XYZ file of C-alpha atoms in Angstrom:
562
model
C -21.146 1.081 32.242
C -21.879 -2.460 31.097
C -20.193 -4.195 28.171
C -23.393 -3.768 26.149
C -23.133 0.023 26.513
C -19.662 0.035 24.943
C -20.901 -2.370 22.279
C -23.811 -0.051 21.448
C -21.436 2.873 20.837
C -19.175 0.765 18.632
C -22.039 -0.846 16.705
C -23.849 2.469 16.190
C -20.707 4.087 14.767
C -20.192 1.036 12.552
C -23.780 1.151 11.289
C -23.455 4.873 10.565
C -20.313 4.099 8.585
C -22.107 1.326 6.669
C -24.943 3.717 5.807
C -22.503 6.387 4.612
C -20.565 3.865 2.503
C -23.823 2.612 0.976
C -24.793 6.163 0.054
C -21.340 6.923 -1.403
C -21.478 3.796 -3.588
C -23.862 5.195 -6.168
C -24.268 2.118 -8.372
C -25.794 -1.172 -7.342
C -22.594 -3.184 -7.541
C -23.956 -6.391 -5.995
C -25.775 -8.188 -8.781
C -26.031 -11.710 -7.385
C -28.247 -13.145 -4.661
C -26.610 -15.800 -2.501
C -29.593 -17.599 -0.913
C -31.599 -20.018 -3.043
C -35.262 -20.796 -2.436
C -34.392 -24.209 -1.044
C -31.771 -22.740 1.281
C -34.230 -20.025 2.318
C -36.766 -22.626 3.449
C -34.170 -24.437 5.559
C -32.840 -21.218 7.086
C -36.338 -20.015 7.904
C -37.123 -23.244 9.773
C -33.946 -22.675 11.792
C -34.969 -19.056 12.510
C -38.408 -20.216 13.618
C -36.784 -22.685 16.024
C -34.717 -19.818 17.479
C -37.843 -17.642 17.769
C -39.694 -20.475 19.530
C -36.865 -21.158 21.977
C -36.561 -17.480 22.930
C -40.299 -17.255 23.576
C -40.967 -20.588 25.282
C -37.908 -21.379 27.388
C -38.566 -20.841 31.115
C -41.899 -19.179 30.342
C -43.260 -19.635 33.858
C -40.132 -18.299 35.583
C -38.924 -15.432 33.344
C -40.407 -13.044 34.130
C -40.804 -14.449 37.628
C -44.094 -13.653 39.314
C -47.227 -12.148 37.826
C -48.124 -8.592 36.887
C -51.519 -7.333 38.041
C -52.953 -7.018 34.504
C -51.835 -10.574 33.761
C -53.627 -11.729 36.884
C -56.697 -9.722 35.870
C -56.813 -11.315 32.412
C -56.184 -14.764 33.847
C -58.832 -14.496 36.561
C -61.392 -13.020 34.175
C -60.821 -15.914 31.775
C -60.962 -18.478 34.590
C -64.339 -17.370 35.953
C -65.818 -16.922 32.479
C -64.725 -20.452 31.598
C -66.052 -21.962 34.843
C -68.912 -19.675 35.916
C -69.936 -17.825 32.743
C -69.579 -14.395 34.402
C -66.844 -11.786 34.746
C -65.745 -10.370 38.099
C -68.401 -7.688 37.870
C -71.128 -10.358 37.593
C -71.945 -9.865 33.899
C -72.692 -12.875 31.707
C -70.315 -13.192 28.761
C -69.727 -9.444 28.261
C -68.911 -8.141 24.791
C -66.144 -6.167 26.480
C -65.185 -7.105 30.064
C -64.763 -3.844 31.973
C -62.282 -5.509 34.386
C -60.887 -2.597 36.445
C -63.974 -0.477 35.742
C -62.507 1.448 32.820
C -61.426 -1.578 30.809
C -57.756 -2.461 30.952
C -58.246 -5.984 29.657
C -59.400 -6.244 26.058
C -61.814 -9.003 24.997
C -59.713 -10.983 22.519
C -56.958 -12.168 24.849
C -59.439 -12.847 27.656
C -61.643 -15.004 25.456
C -58.653 -16.790 23.915
C -57.656 -17.655 27.475
C -61.194 -18.916 28.144
C -60.653 -21.381 25.292
C -57.179 -22.271 26.609
C -58.533 -22.909 30.122
C -61.302 -25.117 28.760
C -58.684 -27.170 26.877
C -55.672 -27.173 29.202
C -56.647 -25.700 32.588
C -55.037 -22.808 34.455
C -51.460 -21.880 35.347
C -48.919 -19.190 34.584
C -47.308 -21.049 31.673
C -50.725 -21.632 30.099
C -51.684 -17.999 30.713
C -48.549 -16.853 28.869
C -48.707 -19.462 26.137
C -51.047 -17.493 23.870
C -48.765 -14.407 23.628
C -45.789 -16.741 23.140
C -47.468 -18.623 20.292
C -48.674 -15.346 18.774
C -45.094 -14.082 18.987
C -43.818 -17.084 17.039
C -46.590 -16.692 14.456
C -45.727 -12.992 14.103
C -42.243 -13.995 12.943
C -43.835 -16.409 10.458
C -46.269 -13.892 8.968
C -43.728 -11.067 8.889
C -41.541 -13.389 6.808
C -44.424 -14.336 4.500
C -45.473 -10.699 4.120
C -41.947 -9.629 3.176
C -41.735 -12.432 0.609
C -44.926 -11.163 -1.008
C -43.821 -7.534 -0.966
C -40.309 -8.302 -2.270
C -41.473 -10.896 -4.816
C -39.863 -9.020 -7.711
C -36.663 -8.256 -5.813
C -33.675 -10.481 -6.585
C -32.742 -10.336 -2.889
C -36.192 -11.492 -1.786
C -34.828 -14.466 0.151
C -32.087 -12.538 1.914
C -34.350 -9.659 2.936
C -37.250 -11.862 4.051
C -34.940 -14.052 6.112
C -33.317 -10.994 7.663
C -36.760 -9.647 8.595
C -37.687 -12.946 10.270
C -34.337 -13.158 12.049
C -34.489 -9.536 13.212
C -37.980 -9.953 14.658
C -37.115 -13.310 16.221
C -34.254 -11.755 18.257
C -35.767 -8.279 18.691
C -35.696 -7.329 22.418
C -39.105 -5.661 22.297
C -40.763 -8.624 20.628
C -39.107 -11.308 22.752
C -40.111 -9.497 25.952
C -43.747 -8.909 24.981
C -44.142 -12.533 23.834
C -43.272 -13.825 27.292
C -46.070 -12.358 29.411
C -49.805 -11.937 29.087
C -50.952 -8.359 28.521
C -53.695 -7.674 25.994
C -51.496 -5.415 23.850
C -48.891 -8.165 23.545
C -50.859 -10.073 20.905
C -51.461 -6.945 18.802
C -48.326 -7.284 16.600
C -49.597 -10.702 15.502
C -53.120 -9.416 14.844
C -51.688 -6.568 12.799
C -49.181 -8.492 10.681
C -51.699 -11.281 10.027
C -54.212 -8.727 8.715
C -51.475 -6.996 6.670
C -50.405 -10.351 5.213
C -53.968 -11.126 4.107
C -54.327 -7.617 2.689
C -51.060 -7.958 0.747
C -52.114 -11.388 -0.538
C -55.468 -9.935 -1.638
C -53.628 -7.178 -3.502
C -51.352 -9.630 -5.287
C -54.238 -11.902 -6.298
C -56.790 -9.089 -6.811
C -59.197 -11.263 -4.823
C -62.455 -9.836 -3.514
C -62.795 -12.730 -1.045
C -59.309 -12.124 0.349
C -59.978 -8.379 0.648
C -63.088 -9.202 2.697
C -61.204 -11.692 4.875
C -58.361 -9.212 5.469
C -60.915 -6.560 6.386
C -62.462 -8.947 8.914
C -58.969 -9.590 10.320
C -58.453 -5.849 10.780
C -61.820 -5.709 12.573
C -60.660 -8.454 14.953
C -57.682 -6.200 15.757
C -60.173 -3.767 17.249
C -60.943 -6.283 20.002
C -57.262 -6.642 20.879
C -56.231 -3.371 22.471
C -57.404 0.223 22.824
C -54.647 1.611 20.568
C -56.142 -0.316 17.645
C -59.350 1.752 17.774
C -57.336 4.719 16.516
C -54.531 3.129 14.493
C -56.579 0.607 12.495
C -59.337 2.990 11.267
C -56.754 5.664 10.357
C -54.739 3.110 8.416
C -57.777 1.632 6.648
C -59.150 5.013 5.618
C -55.819 6.245 4.227
C -54.919 2.963 2.481
C -58.434 2.784 0.984
C -58.079 6.280 -0.447
C -54.693 5.330 -1.907
C -56.071 2.101 -3.399
C -59.067 3.834 -4.965
C -56.935 6.651 -6.429
C -54.358 4.182 -7.829
C -57.145 1.812 -8.986
C -55.753 -1.147 -7.057
C -59.225 -1.946 -5.754
C -62.661 -1.555 -7.296
C -65.580 0.212 -5.694
C -67.343 -3.136 -5.348
C -64.349 -4.739 -3.603
C -64.095 -1.793 -1.240
C -67.814 -1.978 -0.442
C -67.604 -5.719 0.283
C -64.579 -5.101 2.514
C -66.401 -2.398 4.465
C -69.386 -4.710 4.988
C -67.097 -7.513 6.225
C -65.387 -5.112 8.627
C -68.661 -3.780 10.004
C -70.142 -7.255 10.560
C -67.189 -8.329 12.701
C -66.958 -4.933 14.400
C -70.719 -4.671 15.119
C -70.728 -6.028 18.722
C -67.955 -3.595 19.669
C -69.824 -0.729 17.988
C -72.829 -1.664 20.123
C -70.633 -1.518 23.225
C -69.294 1.925 22.217
C -72.815 3.213 21.568
C -73.858 2.123 25.052
C -70.812 3.720 26.652
C -70.425 6.944 24.704
C -73.856 7.695 23.213
C -76.162 6.685 26.033
C -77.846 3.611 24.569
C -79.365 1.363 27.263
C -77.278 -1.481 28.652
C -78.206 -5.045 27.697
C -78.234 -7.877 30.244
C -79.062 -11.454 29.262
C -77.914 -14.894 30.385
C -76.086 -15.306 27.077
C -74.283 -11.976 26.653
C -73.984 -8.506 28.177
C -73.411 -5.073 26.725
C -72.655 -3.024 29.805
C -71.195 0.355 30.662
C -67.808 1.239 32.144
C -67.992 2.439 35.733
C -65.305 5.023 34.949
C -63.778 6.657 31.883
C -60.118 6.048 31.119
C -58.632 9.527 30.818
C -55.580 10.969 32.532
C -53.697 7.712 32.946
C -53.595 7.030 29.196
C -54.634 10.149 27.275
C -53.222 13.640 27.021
C -55.840 16.278 27.862
C -57.023 18.044 24.693
C -55.841 21.425 26.010
C -52.353 20.000 26.650
C -51.794 18.461 23.199
C -49.982 21.548 21.768
C -47.596 21.701 24.733
C -47.013 17.927 24.732
C -46.704 17.581 20.948
C -42.922 17.893 20.634
C -42.159 15.753 23.674
C -44.485 12.994 22.418
C -42.900 13.052 18.960
C -39.480 12.957 20.619
C -40.606 9.917 22.614
C -41.591 8.157 19.380
C -38.190 8.886 17.829
C -36.336 7.779 20.951
C -38.447 4.661 21.300
C -37.589 3.379 17.796
C -33.928 4.346 18.106
C -31.895 4.465 21.336
C -34.910 3.886 23.595
C -36.946 6.105 25.886
C -36.101 5.021 29.417
C -39.174 6.770 30.777
C -41.153 3.810 29.444
C -41.959 0.936 31.766
C -39.505 -1.919 32.230
C -42.281 -4.396 31.468
C -41.688 -3.708 27.779
C -37.971 -3.131 27.294
C -34.638 -4.055 28.828
C -32.117 -1.291 29.644
C -29.159 -1.356 27.287
C -31.068 -2.857 24.378
C -34.003 -0.478 23.741
C -36.852 -1.925 21.668
C -35.168 -2.627 18.303
C -31.559 -2.624 19.615
C -29.907 0.743 20.194
C -27.525 0.480 17.252
C -29.942 -0.332 14.397
C -31.515 3.105 13.983
C -29.076 4.466 11.329
C -30.213 1.728 8.938
C -33.876 2.071 9.979
C -33.849 5.804 9.298
C -32.022 5.164 6.006
C -34.950 2.977 4.976
C -37.472 5.649 5.967
C -35.525 8.355 4.115
C -35.312 6.186 0.987
C -39.092 5.662 1.078
C -39.565 9.456 1.120
C -36.955 9.883 -1.608
C -38.785 7.356 -3.792
C -42.100 9.083 -2.966
C -43.463 5.847 -1.540
C -43.790 4.273 -4.977
C -43.400 0.752 -3.596
C -46.521 -0.876 -2.152
C -44.552 -2.009 0.894
C -43.472 1.578 1.598
C -47.082 2.752 1.362
C -48.482 0.073 3.685
C -45.874 0.438 6.408
C -45.548 4.196 5.929
C -49.267 4.684 6.544
C -49.022 2.444 9.605
C -46.242 4.685 10.933
C -48.393 7.752 10.251
C -51.389 6.270 12.086
C -49.195 5.381 15.054
C -47.638 8.850 15.181
C -51.139 10.350 15.328
C -51.934 8.011 18.214
C -48.715 8.939 19.996
C -49.648 12.628 19.944
C -52.830 12.064 21.957
C -51.693 9.419 24.463
C -49.155 9.388 27.253
C -46.266 7.662 25.451
C -45.268 4.181 26.528
C -44.078 1.086 24.704
C -47.339 -0.787 25.284
C -49.475 2.032 23.838
C -47.091 2.385 20.888
C -47.032 -1.395 20.342
C -48.227 -1.153 16.726
C -45.380 1.091 15.582
C -42.520 -1.392 15.908
C -43.538 -3.788 13.128
C -43.543 -0.969 10.522
C -40.204 0.313 11.817
C -38.835 -3.225 11.603
C -39.853 -3.121 7.954
C -37.975 0.146 7.407
C -34.875 -1.496 8.883
C -35.236 -4.134 6.152
C -35.820 -1.366 3.610
C -32.506 0.178 4.656
C -30.852 -3.212 4.360
C -32.229 -3.543 0.817
C -30.114 -0.537 -0.134
C -27.053 -1.961 1.633
C -27.236 -5.437 0.093
C -27.693 -3.970 -3.386
C -24.427 -2.071 -2.942
C -22.363 -4.702 -1.140
C -22.977 -8.253 0.024
C -20.074 -7.925 2.462
C -21.691 -4.983 4.249
C -24.883 -7.026 4.543
C -22.956 -9.854 6.226
C -21.236 -7.400 8.594
C -24.654 -6.147 9.732
C -25.741 -9.752 10.328
C -22.674 -10.351 12.510
C -23.425 -7.244 14.603
C -27.048 -8.353 15.013
C -25.998 -11.844 16.032
C -23.574 -10.481 18.644
C -26.288 -8.184 20.008
C -28.739 -11.077 20.117
C -26.332 -13.299 22.034
C -25.705 -10.522 24.555
C -29.419 -9.811 24.947
C -30.260 -13.495 25.375
C -27.610 -13.907 28.054
C -28.656 -10.787 29.967
C -32.396 -11.348 29.631
C -32.453 -14.929 30.854
C -29.926 -14.224 33.585
C -30.816 -10.763 34.904
C -34.222 -9.562 33.648
C -35.985 -10.767 36.798
C -33.764 -8.448 38.847
C -34.869 -5.428 36.802
C -38.539 -6.402 36.724
C -39.091 -7.306 40.396
C -41.307 -4.281 41.059
C -43.516 -5.145 38.070
C -44.049 -8.893 38.423
C -44.002 -9.086 42.237
C -42.258 -12.496 42.502
C -43.250 -14.703 45.398
C -46.369 -12.830 46.436
C -48.840 -14.956 44.483
C -47.564 -18.201 45.953
C -47.512 -16.634 49.418
C -51.127 -15.448 49.275
C -52.164 -18.832 47.871
C -50.434 -20.590 50.756
C -52.122 -18.278 53.270
C -55.531 -19.206 51.836
C -54.656 -22.908 51.986
C -54.008 -22.479 55.708
C -57.132 -20.478 56.584
C -59.701 -21.429 53.991
C -62.659 -19.109 54.451
C -62.500 -19.294 58.241
C -59.770 -17.038 59.604
C -58.636 -13.640 58.398
C -55.743 -13.064 55.999
C -53.955 -9.724 56.323
C -51.664 -8.760 53.458
C -48.880 -6.236 53.116
C -48.909 -3.650 50.334
C -45.139 -3.249 50.350
C -43.708 -3.532 46.815
C -47.103 -4.487 45.384
C -49.623 -3.167 42.877
C -53.241 -4.279 43.298
C -52.390 -7.390 45.351
C -56.093 -8.254 45.552
C -55.919 -9.220 41.881
C -53.105 -11.694 42.466
C -55.039 -13.116 45.412
C -58.059 -13.732 43.192
C -55.999 -15.401 40.466
C -53.776 -17.588 42.607
C -56.618 -18.845 44.807
C -59.166 -19.413 42.004
C -61.538 -17.421 44.207
C -65.285 -17.898 43.788
C -66.528 -14.843 41.824
C -69.932 -14.874 43.550
C -68.282 -14.591 46.973
C -66.026 -11.859 45.623
C -68.923 -9.820 44.199
C -70.896 -10.132 47.446
C -68.069 -9.111 49.786
C -65.667 -6.833 47.880
C -64.967 -3.389 49.345
C -63.402 -1.018 46.810
C -61.221 1.878 47.873
C -63.177 4.050 45.425
C -66.052 2.468 43.500
C -65.849 5.091 40.738
C -62.058 5.360 40.454
C -60.446 5.023 37.044
C -58.868 1.805 38.318
C -60.932 0.207 41.036
C -58.751 -1.364 43.708
C -60.169 -3.661 46.379
C -59.161 -3.012 49.985
C -60.779 -6.282 51.043
C -62.991 -9.169 50.011
C -64.113 -12.304 51.820
C -61.586 -12.948 54.594
C -58.782 -11.078 52.747
C -57.723 -7.643 53.985
C -55.003 -5.771 52.113
C -53.870 -3.639 55.016
C -51.825 -4.763 57.993
C -52.984 -4.048 61.551
C -50.800 -1.679 63.558
C -49.784 -4.470 65.928
C -50.035 -7.901 64.356
C -48.865 -9.541 67.594
C -52.004 -8.367 69.400
C -54.084 -11.242 70.791
C -57.020 -10.147 68.598
C -55.091 -11.561 65.629
C -54.009 -14.833 67.276
C -55.823 -17.063 64.759
C -55.117 -14.936 61.674
C -52.512 -15.367 58.943
C -50.305 -12.594 57.585
C -48.509 -12.151 54.286
C -45.527 -9.902 54.972
C -42.703 -8.486 52.899
C -39.119 -8.878 54.107
C -39.332 -5.265 55.344
C -42.403 -6.146 57.428
C -40.743 -9.000 59.307
C -39.402 -6.560 61.894
C -42.985 -6.401 63.213
C -42.469 -9.850 64.719
C -38.755 -9.470 65.421
C -37.684 -11.471 68.478
C -41.024 -13.277 68.734
C -40.387 -16.984 68.249
C -44.033 -18.023 68.596
C -44.616 -17.498 64.856
C -44.019 -19.844 61.952
C -42.538 -18.019 58.953
C -42.712 -19.563 55.468
C -40.572 -17.806 52.861
C -41.737 -17.282 49.265
C -39.004 -15.340 47.419
C -39.188 -12.184 49.530
C -42.767 -12.518 50.786
C -43.554 -14.509 53.896
C -46.574 -16.333 55.266
C -46.636 -15.733 59.011
C -48.913 -17.362 61.585
C -48.959 -18.455 65.210
C -47.334 -21.880 65.381
C -49.840 -23.323 67.833
C -52.875 -21.784 66.071
C -52.505 -23.645 62.750
């Protein structure tokens, strides 16, 4: 066991004790706030600096390497920016189909197109958008809490705690540091919620319309949003109409604003799911997936009853001690998503919302978001990336629990802060020192630079044979790292299965992602090989090869041939 495991036990017991003490103390004995508005502004700037440092430091090296979906998003953005087509040859698609079934949502791809036009390519630049969105998420979570707690005497303390908690949250730090489409969803969500809350406070029709448009933009961010956002908007609209917080006219205007922004995506769905003809022009494309995304992401309808309890259990584990069946790309063992020890206070907040019958607007907003996410979790194969929209609302319920604690005792509030700070220091140390060790199989360090070097040696003349050892879809990394011409790729690519849910290329151009049985055969004298450390035994004892090492992957070629 690591030190953090012992710390988790101790902190969890301590947090349970704090919750019990807060429940036993029936009266609100703490009557005085201790953070002024001026102090709150200064402290928030400091928190934002911490959030920025945790998301920007060593961005190109931690995580080290590139995950295949990152490479896919980066390459798609690169060729759209420079050639105006995606890797399937479509001009400016409404929704790039990437792997054939999607897997790379439009918003992050097109944001990267803009980034490439402004700053060029590179791993740091590819990851900069999620990092900046992560920092902005902390900002808008803080602003949203200030609006929702505006009549609470502990508004400053609770809003600052929310910003601090999100800034050091393992789940949010990790997702802000690499470029997957779902990783910008927390920002899209909290920005839309902030605008919606502001519209409610000001009773502004214009702000309702703008917030509705922001929710529509969420739909372009990630597949999970197509279920969570409509469920949330329908339920919150019903609540607002029943409680007369919004007029029929304001609701109608909001629906129109949503539909205008959502219209291109509706068109894409109509083409894909209702048989409308595809649209091909030089200016935009509305095309059809080559394969449906089913078993990899969704639970079969017939299996939902049998999977129901296990999926609900995965949700509960994920927001508490962590579900270690989820991929390491989204959490770090020992820390879970929201720290393993925070769940007693989080569940206290959720219980208090039920006890109060969700009378507070904040409880309604974040409660309905939890409900929408639970519905999603029942029908998908649970994983942190698919459940990405659930952690912001659960972060709120942690703050809701802390509202109860601070109202009973300022000292208990400070004790919780100390535990969080200790956990954050431990997480920061472990993440920046050891995360690359845990995530090697996901980010494939060294391979991208190796395949790039191999292409520098051969150009388009000689063959490049690549290992598959320890790799996922290495063809995608080859495309990204070499800035490969998309027209040559489209003309020469050979897919393992053209209609597979995730199309994987076995070869394109002079790249072949399968090693010959005997690479020392004279037929391969002029060719270049990218081998894993395990593959080096194929040339063991043969000193006629030059071997260039790239962090566990090696570029191998005949010394006198190149």
